Short mmCIF file of C-alpha atoms in Angstrom, two decimals:
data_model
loop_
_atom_site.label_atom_id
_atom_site.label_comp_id
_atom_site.label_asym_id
_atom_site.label_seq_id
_atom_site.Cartn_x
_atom_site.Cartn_y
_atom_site.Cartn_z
CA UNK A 1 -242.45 32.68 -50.03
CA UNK A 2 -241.63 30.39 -47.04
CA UNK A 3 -238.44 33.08 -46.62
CA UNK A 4 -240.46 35.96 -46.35
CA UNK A 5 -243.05 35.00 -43.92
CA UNK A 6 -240.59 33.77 -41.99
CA UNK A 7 -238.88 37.47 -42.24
CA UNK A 8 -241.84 38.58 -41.58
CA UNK A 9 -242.84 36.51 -38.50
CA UNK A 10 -238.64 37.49 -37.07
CA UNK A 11 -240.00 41.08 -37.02
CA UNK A 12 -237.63 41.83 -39.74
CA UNK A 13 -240.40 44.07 -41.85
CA UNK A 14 -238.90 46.79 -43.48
CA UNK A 15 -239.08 50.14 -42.27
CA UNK A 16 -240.95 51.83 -44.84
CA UNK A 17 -243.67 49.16 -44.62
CA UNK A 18 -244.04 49.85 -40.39
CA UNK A 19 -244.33 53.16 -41.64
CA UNK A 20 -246.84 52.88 -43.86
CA UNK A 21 -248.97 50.75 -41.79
CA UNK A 22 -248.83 53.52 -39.03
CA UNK A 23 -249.70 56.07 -41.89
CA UNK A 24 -252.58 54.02 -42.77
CA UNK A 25 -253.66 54.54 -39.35
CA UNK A 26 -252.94 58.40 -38.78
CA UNK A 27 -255.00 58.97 -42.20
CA UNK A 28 -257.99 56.57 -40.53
CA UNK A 29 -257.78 58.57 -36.94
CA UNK A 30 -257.86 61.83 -39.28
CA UNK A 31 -260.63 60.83 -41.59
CA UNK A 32 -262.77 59.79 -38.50
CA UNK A 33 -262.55 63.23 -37.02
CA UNK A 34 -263.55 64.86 -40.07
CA UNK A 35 -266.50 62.35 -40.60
CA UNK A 36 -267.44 63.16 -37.36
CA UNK A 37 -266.87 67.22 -37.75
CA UNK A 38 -269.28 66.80 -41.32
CA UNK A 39 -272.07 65.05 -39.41
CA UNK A 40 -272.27 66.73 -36.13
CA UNK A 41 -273.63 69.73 -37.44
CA UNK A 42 -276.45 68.77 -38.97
CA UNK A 43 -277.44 67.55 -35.59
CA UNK A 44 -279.92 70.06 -33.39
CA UNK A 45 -277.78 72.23 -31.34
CA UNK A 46 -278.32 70.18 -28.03
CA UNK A 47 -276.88 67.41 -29.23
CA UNK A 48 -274.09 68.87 -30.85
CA UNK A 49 -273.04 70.63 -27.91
CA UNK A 50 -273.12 67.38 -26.16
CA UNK A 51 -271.15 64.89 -28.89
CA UNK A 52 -268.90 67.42 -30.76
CA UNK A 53 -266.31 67.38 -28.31
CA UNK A 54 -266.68 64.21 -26.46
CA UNK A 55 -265.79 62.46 -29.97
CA UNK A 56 -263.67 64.59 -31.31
CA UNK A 57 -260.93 64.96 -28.38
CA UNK A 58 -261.62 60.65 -27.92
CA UNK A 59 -260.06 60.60 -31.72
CA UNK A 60 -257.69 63.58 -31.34
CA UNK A 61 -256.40 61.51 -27.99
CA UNK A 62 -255.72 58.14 -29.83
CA UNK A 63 -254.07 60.22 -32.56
CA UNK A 64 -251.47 61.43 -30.11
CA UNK A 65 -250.62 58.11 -28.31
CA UNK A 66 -250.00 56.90 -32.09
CA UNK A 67 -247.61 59.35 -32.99
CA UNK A 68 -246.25 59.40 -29.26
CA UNK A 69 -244.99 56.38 -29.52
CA UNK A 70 -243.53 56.40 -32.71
CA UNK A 71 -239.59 57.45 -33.89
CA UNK A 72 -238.86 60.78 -35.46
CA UNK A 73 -238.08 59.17 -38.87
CA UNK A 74 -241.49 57.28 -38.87
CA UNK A 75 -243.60 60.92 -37.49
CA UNK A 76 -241.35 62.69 -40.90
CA UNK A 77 -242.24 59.84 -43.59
CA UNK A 78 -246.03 60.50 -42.20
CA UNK A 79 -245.84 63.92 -42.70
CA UNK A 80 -244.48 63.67 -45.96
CA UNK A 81 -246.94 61.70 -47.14
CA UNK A 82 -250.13 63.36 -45.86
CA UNK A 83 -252.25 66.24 -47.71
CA UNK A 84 -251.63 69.71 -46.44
CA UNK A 85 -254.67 69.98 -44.74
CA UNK A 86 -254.04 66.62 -42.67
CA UNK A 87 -250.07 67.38 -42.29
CA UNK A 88 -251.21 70.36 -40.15
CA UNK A 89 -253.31 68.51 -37.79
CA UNK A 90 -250.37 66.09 -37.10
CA UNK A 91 -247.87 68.21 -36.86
CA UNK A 92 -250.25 70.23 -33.98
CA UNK A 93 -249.54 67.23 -31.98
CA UNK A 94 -246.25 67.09 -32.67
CA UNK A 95 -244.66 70.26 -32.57
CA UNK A 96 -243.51 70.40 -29.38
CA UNK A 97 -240.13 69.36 -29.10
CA UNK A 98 -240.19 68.32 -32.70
CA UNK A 99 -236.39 69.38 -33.38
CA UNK A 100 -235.46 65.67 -34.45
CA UNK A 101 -238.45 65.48 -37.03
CA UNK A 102 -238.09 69.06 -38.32
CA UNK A 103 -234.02 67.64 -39.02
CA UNK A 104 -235.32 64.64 -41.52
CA UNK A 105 -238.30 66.53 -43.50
CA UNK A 106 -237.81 68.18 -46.78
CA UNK A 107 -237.51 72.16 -47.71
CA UNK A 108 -240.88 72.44 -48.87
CA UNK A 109 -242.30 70.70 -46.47
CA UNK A 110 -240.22 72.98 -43.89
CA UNK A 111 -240.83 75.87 -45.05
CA UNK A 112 -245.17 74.87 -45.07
CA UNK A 113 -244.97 74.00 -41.53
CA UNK A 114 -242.96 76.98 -40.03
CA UNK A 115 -244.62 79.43 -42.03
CA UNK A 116 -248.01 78.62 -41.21
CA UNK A 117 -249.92 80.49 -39.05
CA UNK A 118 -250.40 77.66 -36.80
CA UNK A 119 -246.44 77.22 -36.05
CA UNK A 120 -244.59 80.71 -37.18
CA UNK A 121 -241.83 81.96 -35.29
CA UNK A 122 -242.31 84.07 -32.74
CA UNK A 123 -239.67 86.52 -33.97
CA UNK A 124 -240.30 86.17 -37.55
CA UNK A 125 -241.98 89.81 -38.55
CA UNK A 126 -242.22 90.84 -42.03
CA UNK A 127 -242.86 95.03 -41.87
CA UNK A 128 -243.56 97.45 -44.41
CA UNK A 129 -243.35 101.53 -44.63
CA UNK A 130 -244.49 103.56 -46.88
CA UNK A 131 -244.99 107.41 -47.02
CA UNK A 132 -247.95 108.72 -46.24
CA UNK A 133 -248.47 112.78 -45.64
CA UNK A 134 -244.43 112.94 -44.77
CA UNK A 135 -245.08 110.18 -42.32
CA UNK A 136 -243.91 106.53 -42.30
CA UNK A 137 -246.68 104.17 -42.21
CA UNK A 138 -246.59 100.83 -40.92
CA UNK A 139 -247.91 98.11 -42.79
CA UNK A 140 -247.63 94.55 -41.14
CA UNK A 141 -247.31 91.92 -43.91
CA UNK A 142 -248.12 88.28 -43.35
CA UNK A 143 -248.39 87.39 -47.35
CA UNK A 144 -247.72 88.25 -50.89
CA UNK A 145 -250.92 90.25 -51.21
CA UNK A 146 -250.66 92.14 -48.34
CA UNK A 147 -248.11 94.83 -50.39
CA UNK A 148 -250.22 94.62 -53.47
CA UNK A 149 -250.88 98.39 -54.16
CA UNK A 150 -248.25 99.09 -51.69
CA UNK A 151 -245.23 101.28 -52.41
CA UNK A 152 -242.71 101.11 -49.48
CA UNK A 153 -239.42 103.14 -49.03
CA UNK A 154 -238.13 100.15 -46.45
CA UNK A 155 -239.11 96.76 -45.96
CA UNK A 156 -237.99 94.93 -42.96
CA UNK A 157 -237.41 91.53 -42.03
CA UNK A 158 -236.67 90.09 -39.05
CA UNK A 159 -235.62 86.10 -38.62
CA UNK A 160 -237.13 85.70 -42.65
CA UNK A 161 -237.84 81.86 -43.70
CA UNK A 162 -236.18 80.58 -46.74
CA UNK A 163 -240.27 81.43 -48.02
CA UNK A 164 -240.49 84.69 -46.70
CA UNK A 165 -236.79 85.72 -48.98
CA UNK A 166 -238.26 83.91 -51.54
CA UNK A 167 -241.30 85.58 -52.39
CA UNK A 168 -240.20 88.69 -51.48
CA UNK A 169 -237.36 88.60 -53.64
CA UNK A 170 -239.44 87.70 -56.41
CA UNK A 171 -241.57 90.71 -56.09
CA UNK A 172 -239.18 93.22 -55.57
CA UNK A 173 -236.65 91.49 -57.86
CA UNK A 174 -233.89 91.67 -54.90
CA UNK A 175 -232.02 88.57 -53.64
CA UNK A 176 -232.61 88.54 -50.00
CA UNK A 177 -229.73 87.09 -47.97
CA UNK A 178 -230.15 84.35 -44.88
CA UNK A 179 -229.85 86.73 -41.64
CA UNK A 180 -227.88 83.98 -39.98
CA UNK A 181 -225.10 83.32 -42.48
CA UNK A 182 -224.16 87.07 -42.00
CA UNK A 183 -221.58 86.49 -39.68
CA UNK A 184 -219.76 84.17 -42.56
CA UNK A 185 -218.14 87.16 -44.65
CA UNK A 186 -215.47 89.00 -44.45
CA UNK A 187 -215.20 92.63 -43.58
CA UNK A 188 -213.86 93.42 -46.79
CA UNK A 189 -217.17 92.16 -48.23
CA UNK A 190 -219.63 93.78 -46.19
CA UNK A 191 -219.80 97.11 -48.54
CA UNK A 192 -220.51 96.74 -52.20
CA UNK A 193 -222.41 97.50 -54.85
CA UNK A 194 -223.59 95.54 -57.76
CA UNK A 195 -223.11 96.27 -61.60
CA UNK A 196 -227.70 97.63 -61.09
CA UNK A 197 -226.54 99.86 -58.44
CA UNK A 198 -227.97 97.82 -55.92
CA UNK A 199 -225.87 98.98 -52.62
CA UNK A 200 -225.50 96.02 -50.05
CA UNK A 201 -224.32 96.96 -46.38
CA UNK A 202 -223.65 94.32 -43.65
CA UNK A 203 -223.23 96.24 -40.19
CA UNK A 204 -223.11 95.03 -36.59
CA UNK A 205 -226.13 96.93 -34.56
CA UNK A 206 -225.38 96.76 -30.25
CA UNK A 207 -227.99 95.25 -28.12
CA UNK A 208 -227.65 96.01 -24.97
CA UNK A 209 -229.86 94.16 -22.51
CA UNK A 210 -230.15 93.96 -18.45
CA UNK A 211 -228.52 90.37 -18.99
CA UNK A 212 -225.81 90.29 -21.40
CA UNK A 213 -224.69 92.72 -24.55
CA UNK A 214 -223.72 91.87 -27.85
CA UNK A 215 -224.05 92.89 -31.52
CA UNK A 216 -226.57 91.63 -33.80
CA UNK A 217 -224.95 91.73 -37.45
CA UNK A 218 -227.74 93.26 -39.91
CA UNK A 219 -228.00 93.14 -43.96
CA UNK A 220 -229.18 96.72 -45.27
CA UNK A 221 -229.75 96.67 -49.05
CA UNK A 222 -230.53 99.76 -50.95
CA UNK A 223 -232.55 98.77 -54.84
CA UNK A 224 -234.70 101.00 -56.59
CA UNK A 225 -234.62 103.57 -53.43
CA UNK A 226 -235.95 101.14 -51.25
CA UNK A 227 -233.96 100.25 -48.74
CA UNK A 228 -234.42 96.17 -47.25
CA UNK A 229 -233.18 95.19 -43.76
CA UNK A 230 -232.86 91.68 -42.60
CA UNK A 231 -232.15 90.74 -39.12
CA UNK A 232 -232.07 87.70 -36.45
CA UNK A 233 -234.14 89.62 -34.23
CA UNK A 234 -235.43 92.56 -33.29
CA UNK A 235 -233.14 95.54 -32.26
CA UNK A 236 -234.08 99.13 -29.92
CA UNK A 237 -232.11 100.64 -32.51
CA UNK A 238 -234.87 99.99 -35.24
CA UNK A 239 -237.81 100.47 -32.88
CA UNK A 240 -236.24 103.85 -31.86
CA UNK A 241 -236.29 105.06 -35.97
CA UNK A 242 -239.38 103.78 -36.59
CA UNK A 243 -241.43 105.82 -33.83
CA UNK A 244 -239.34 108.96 -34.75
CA UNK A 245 -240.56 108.75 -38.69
CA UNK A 246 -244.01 107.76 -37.79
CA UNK A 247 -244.32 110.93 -35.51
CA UNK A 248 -242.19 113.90 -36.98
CA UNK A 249 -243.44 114.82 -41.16
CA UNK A 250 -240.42 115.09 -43.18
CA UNK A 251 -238.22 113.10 -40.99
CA UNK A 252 -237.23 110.85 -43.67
CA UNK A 253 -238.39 111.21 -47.91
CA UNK A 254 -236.54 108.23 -49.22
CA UNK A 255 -234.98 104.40 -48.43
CA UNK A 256 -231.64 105.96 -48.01
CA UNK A 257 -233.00 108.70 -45.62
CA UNK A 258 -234.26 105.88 -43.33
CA UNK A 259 -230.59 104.20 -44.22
CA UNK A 260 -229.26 107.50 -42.76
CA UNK A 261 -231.20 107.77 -39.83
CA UNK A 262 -230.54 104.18 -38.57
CA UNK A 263 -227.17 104.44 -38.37
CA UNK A 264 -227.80 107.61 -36.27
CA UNK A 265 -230.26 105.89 -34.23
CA UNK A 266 -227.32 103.72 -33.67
CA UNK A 267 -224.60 105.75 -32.79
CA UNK A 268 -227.08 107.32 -30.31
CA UNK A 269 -228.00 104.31 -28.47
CA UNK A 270 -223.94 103.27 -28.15
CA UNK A 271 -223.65 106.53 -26.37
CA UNK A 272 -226.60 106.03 -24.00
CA UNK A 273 -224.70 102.47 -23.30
CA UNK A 274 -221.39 104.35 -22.93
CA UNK A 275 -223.71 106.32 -20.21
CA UNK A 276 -224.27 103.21 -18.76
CA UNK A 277 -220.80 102.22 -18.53
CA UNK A 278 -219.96 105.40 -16.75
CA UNK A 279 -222.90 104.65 -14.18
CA UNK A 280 -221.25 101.48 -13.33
CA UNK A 281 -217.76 102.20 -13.50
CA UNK A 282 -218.35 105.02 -10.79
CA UNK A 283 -220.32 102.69 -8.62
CA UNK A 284 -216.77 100.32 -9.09
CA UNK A 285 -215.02 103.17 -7.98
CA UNK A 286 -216.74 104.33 -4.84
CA UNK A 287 -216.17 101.19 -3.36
CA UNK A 288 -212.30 100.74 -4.62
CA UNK A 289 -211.13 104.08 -3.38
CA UNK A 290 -213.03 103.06 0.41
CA UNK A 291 -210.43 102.44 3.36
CA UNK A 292 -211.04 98.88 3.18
CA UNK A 293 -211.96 96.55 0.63
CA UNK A 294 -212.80 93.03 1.58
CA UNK A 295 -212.23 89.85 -0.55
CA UNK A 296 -216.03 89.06 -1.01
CA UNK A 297 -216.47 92.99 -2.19
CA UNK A 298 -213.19 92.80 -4.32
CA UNK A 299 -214.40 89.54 -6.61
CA UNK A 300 -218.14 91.64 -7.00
CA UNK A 301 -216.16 94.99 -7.83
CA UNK A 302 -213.78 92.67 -10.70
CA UNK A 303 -217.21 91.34 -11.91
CA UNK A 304 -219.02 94.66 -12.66
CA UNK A 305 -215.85 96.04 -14.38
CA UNK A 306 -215.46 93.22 -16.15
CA UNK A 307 -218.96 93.39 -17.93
CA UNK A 308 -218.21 97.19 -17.82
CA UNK A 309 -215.23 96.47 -20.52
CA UNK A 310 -217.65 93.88 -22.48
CA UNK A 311 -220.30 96.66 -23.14
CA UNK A 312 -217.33 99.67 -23.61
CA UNK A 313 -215.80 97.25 -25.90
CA UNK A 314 -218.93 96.24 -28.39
CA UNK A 315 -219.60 99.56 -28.23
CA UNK A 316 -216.98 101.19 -29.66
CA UNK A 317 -216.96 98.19 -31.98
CA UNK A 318 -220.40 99.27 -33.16
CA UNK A 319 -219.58 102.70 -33.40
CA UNK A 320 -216.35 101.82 -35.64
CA UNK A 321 -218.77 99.59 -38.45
CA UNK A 322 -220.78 102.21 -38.29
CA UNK A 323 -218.13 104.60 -39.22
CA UNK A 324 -217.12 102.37 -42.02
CA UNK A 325 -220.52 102.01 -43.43
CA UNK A 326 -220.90 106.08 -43.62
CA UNK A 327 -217.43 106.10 -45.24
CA UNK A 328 -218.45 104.21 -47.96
CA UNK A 329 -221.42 105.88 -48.90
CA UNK A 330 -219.40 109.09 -49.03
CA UNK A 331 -216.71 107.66 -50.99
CA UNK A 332 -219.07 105.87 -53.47
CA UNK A 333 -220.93 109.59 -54.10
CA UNK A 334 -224.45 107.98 -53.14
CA UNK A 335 -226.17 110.55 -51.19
CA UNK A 336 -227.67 114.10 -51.68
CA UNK A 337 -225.76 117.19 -50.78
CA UNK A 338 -228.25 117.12 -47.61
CA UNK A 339 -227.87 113.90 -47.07
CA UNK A 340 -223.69 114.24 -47.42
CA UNK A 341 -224.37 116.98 -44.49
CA UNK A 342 -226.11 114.59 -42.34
CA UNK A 343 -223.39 111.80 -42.78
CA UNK A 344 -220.91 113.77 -41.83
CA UNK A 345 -222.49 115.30 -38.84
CA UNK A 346 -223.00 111.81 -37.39
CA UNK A 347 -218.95 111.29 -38.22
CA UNK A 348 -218.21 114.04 -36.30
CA UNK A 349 -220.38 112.21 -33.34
CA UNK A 350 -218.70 109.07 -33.70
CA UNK A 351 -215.17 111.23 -32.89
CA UNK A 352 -217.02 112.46 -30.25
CA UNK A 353 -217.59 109.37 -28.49
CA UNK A 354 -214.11 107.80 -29.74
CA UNK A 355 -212.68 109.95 -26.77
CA UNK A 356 -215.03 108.49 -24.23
CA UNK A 357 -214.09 104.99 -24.94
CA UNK A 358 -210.64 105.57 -24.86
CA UNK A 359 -211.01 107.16 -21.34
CA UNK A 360 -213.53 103.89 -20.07
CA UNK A 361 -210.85 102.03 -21.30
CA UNK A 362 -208.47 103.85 -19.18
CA UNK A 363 -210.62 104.23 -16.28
CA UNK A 364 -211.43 100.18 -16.28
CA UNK A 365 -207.40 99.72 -16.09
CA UNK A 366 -207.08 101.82 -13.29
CA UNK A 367 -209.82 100.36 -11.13
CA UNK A 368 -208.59 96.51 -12.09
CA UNK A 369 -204.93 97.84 -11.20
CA UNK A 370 -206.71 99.44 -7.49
CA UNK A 371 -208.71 95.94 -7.27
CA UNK A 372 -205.92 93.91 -7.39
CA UNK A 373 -203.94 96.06 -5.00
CA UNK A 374 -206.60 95.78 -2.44
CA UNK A 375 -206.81 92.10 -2.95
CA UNK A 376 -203.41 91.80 -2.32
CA UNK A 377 -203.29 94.22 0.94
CA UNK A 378 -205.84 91.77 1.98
CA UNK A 379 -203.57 88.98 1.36
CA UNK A 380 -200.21 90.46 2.93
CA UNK A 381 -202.52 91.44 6.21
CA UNK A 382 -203.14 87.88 6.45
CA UNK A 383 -199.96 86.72 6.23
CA UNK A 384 -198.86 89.23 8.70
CA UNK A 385 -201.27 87.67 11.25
CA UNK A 386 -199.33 84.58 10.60
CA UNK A 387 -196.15 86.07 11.21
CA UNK A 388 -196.78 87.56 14.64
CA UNK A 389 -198.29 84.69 15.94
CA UNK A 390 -195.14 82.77 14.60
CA UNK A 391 -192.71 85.15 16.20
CA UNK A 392 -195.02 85.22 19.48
CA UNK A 393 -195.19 81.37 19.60
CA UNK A 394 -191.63 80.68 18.73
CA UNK A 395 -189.88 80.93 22.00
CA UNK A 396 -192.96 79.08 23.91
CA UNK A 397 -192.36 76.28 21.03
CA UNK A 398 -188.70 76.59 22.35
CA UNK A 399 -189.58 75.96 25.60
CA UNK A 400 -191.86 73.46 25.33
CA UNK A 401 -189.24 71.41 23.13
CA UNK A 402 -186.80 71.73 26.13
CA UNK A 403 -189.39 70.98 29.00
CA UNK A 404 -190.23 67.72 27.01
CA UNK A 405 -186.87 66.50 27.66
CA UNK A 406 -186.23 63.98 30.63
CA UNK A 407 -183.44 66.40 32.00
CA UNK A 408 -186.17 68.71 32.86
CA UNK A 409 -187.83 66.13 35.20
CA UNK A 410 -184.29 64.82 36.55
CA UNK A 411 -183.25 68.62 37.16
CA UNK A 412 -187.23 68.85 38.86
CA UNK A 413 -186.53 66.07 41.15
CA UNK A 414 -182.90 66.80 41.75
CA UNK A 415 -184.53 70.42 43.14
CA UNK A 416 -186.75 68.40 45.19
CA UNK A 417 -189.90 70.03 43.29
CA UNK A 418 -193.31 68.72 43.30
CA UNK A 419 -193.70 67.05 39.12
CA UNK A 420 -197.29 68.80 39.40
CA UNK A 421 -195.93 71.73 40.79
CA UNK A 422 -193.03 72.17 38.44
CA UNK A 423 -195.26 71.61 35.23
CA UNK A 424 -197.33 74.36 36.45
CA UNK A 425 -194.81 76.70 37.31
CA UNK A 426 -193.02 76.06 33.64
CA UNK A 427 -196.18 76.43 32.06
CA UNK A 428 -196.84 79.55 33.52
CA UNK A 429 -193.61 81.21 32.74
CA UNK A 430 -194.39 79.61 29.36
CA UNK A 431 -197.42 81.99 29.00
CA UNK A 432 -195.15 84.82 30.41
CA UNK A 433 -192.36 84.82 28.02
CA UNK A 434 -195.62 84.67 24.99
CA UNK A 435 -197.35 87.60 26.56
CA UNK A 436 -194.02 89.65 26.83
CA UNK A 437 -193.34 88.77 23.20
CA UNK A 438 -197.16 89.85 22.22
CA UNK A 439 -197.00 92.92 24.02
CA UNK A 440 -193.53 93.84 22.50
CA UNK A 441 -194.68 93.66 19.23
CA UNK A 442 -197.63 95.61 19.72
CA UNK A 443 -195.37 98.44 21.34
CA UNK A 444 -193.20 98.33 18.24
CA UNK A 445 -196.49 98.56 16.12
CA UNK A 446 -197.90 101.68 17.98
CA UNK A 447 -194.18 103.18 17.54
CA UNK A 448 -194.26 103.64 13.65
CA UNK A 449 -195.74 106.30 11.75
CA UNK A 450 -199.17 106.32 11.11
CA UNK A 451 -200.53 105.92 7.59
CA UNK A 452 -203.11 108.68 6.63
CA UNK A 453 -206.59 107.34 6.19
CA UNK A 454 -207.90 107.17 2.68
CA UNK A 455 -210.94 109.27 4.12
CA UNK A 456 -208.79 112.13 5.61
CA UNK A 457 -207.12 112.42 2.21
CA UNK A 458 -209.52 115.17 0.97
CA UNK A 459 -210.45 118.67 2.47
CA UNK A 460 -213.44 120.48 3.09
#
């Protein structure tokens, strides 16, 4: 006994008991504030209005000091422990910056906090179509029951919690994969289908943004004609689909129509970023081909085609999955005769634009190649600067070496000259002999052939 109180007096309490103590507190603080949220009410309305929040942000203020001060692993044990109802209250005050606690609380506890309403992810979108008069309908889906007496033709998911692919797996008896272990397999993996006929797709879509461009790897899965796409985050590629189906009748009957149509949608974004490549690569090039290209200019001009290459490059990567994808639906004899038609008309696009990435690529050479060229005509003008005023200070350093020598001032006074007036005179011829030598040299400049300009080059 005498061993533990004096454990208990060296601060040496264990962890779990802190813990508890502090939990015995949050659960006071909480039950407070609902006391207080029971009794108001049945005050008259001008009281109500004048205690309601006065007490409750007093209580709601203490609460967050508490857990302020308090370590992630004691803020996790306290969630843990409290009733659903009281675990979303704390973790309000909480949330923000709660990467450390979120690290050290179970799955189910997770899963309750990110998918609730109070804390989902802003990217997280669960989005239903079904066909309505030829027409895709949109059905946003928060819960189970919102696709009770719902029969879509695609379901998509964008940044789904391990809840989300759970219950939607269970009603559409489909295992739903993680969007962000995608990147894990191996292209020989990414086209299959299972022993049910369920046909699983993993393709890389391009997102091309104002600030960088990349490609966003995608899961399509095609069971019991509906087709399932999971995602990170949202791509112009599906937005572009959707609004077509939901406009034109007849634009799409089935889960592998919409299949179709989104890797269309895709191959006709990577052209309009191809477009964009050609945009900047011709900006690039007015300024290369100019009679002068200064360093500053040269470095910007590198830049652009630089980022011109990233974008030429992921597209023609996105193109080439694409191509893959198609290729295996042929080959595995999963489409209509219409459909077949449609496939192949979208291969015969993708050859199409295999031509104009082969020519960026050959256009982005050629404009590093005339970048590099001008940098270095920059360079060698500089160091021609250097050698003239070498060669036009070289026989003044000659000089100078010999009138720093005492002969000179013997020879001066054996001449009976001034010392002011012969340091003068030998300064003077000094500047002589340099101006002769700068003059030559710009005679023998003006006597060589003139290059043509670079803007003289073409012909009305």
């Amino acid at each position: 006994m005498g061993e533990e109180s004096k454990g208990n007096v060296s601060g040496a309490v264990p962890i779990k008991g802190i813990a508890d103590v502090h939990l015995t507190e949050v659960r006071s603080l909480l039950s407070l504030q609902k006391l207080v949220e029971e009794l108001v009410p049945e005050q008259d309305g001008q009281n109500q209005g004048e205690l309601d929040p006065e007490i409750q942000q007093q209580y709601r203020k203490e609460l967050r000091e508490k857990l302020r001060r308090m370590p992630p692993k004691e803020i996790a044990y306290i969630l843990e422990s409290l009733d659903p109802n009281e675990r979303l209250v704390v973790w309000d005050e909480v949330k923000e910056g709660a990467d450390p606690i979120l690290a050290l609380l179970s799955d189910d506890v997770l899963e309750e906090l990110i998918d609730d309403s109070h804390y989902r992810n802003e990217k997280t979108t669960i989005t239903a179509f079904e066909l309505r008069d030829g027409r895709l309908h949109q059905i946003s889906v928060s819960g189970p029951e919102d696709l009770k007496n719902v029969h879509p033709i695609w379901v998509d998911l964008v940044a789904p919690t391990k809840k989300i692919r759970g219950w939607i797996g269970e009603m559409f008896d489909v295992e739903v994969p993680d969007p962000v272990t995608l990147t894990d397999l191996e292209a020989s993996a990414r086209f299959y289908v299972e022993d049910d006929g369920e046909v699983h797709l993993h393709s890389d879509f391009l997102l091309d943004t104002k600030d960088e461009s990349r490609n966003v790897p995608v899961a399509l899965i095609l069971h019991n004609e509906i087709l399932f796409t999971v995602r990170t985050e949202e791509l112009p590629v599906f937005r572009l689909q959707r609004a077509r189906a939901r406009t034109r009748p007849g634009y799409v009957t089935d889960g592998k129509d919409v299949l179709i149509d989104l890797y269309a949608a895709d191959v006709e974004y990577s052209a309009n970023a191809l477009e964009d490549v050609y945009g900047e690569l011709e900006k690039a090039g007015t300024q290369v081909l100019r009679s002068h290209v200064t360093d500053v200019e040269a470095s910007h001009i590198l830049a652009a085609v630089a980022e011109a290459e990233d974008l030429n490059g992921r597209t023609r990567r996105s193109v080439l999955d694409t191509r893959r994808a198609l290729s295996f639906l042929l080959r595995g004899k999963l489409l209509s005769d219409a459909q077949q038609l449609d496939v192949r008309e979208i291969l015969r696009d993708i050859e199409s634009l295999d031509g104009h990435t082969a020519f960026l690529f050959n256009k982005i050479n050629f404009l590093m190649d005339a970048t590099d060229s001008a940098i270095n005509i920059n360079q060698n003008k500089k160091i021609e600067r250097l050698t003239v005023l070498s060669v036009v200070f070289m026989p003044i350093n000659v000089l100078a070496g010999a009138g720093g020598m005492s002969e000179f001032s013997s020879m001066a006074q054996a001449l009976d000259w001034p010392m002011p007036l012969a340091y003068t005179g030998f300064f003077l011829g000094m500047g002589v002999v340099g101006a002769i030598m700068f003059l030559g040299l710009r005679l023998f400049e003006r006597r060589q052939p003139k290059r043509p300009r670079a803007d003289n080059r073409r012909t009305a």
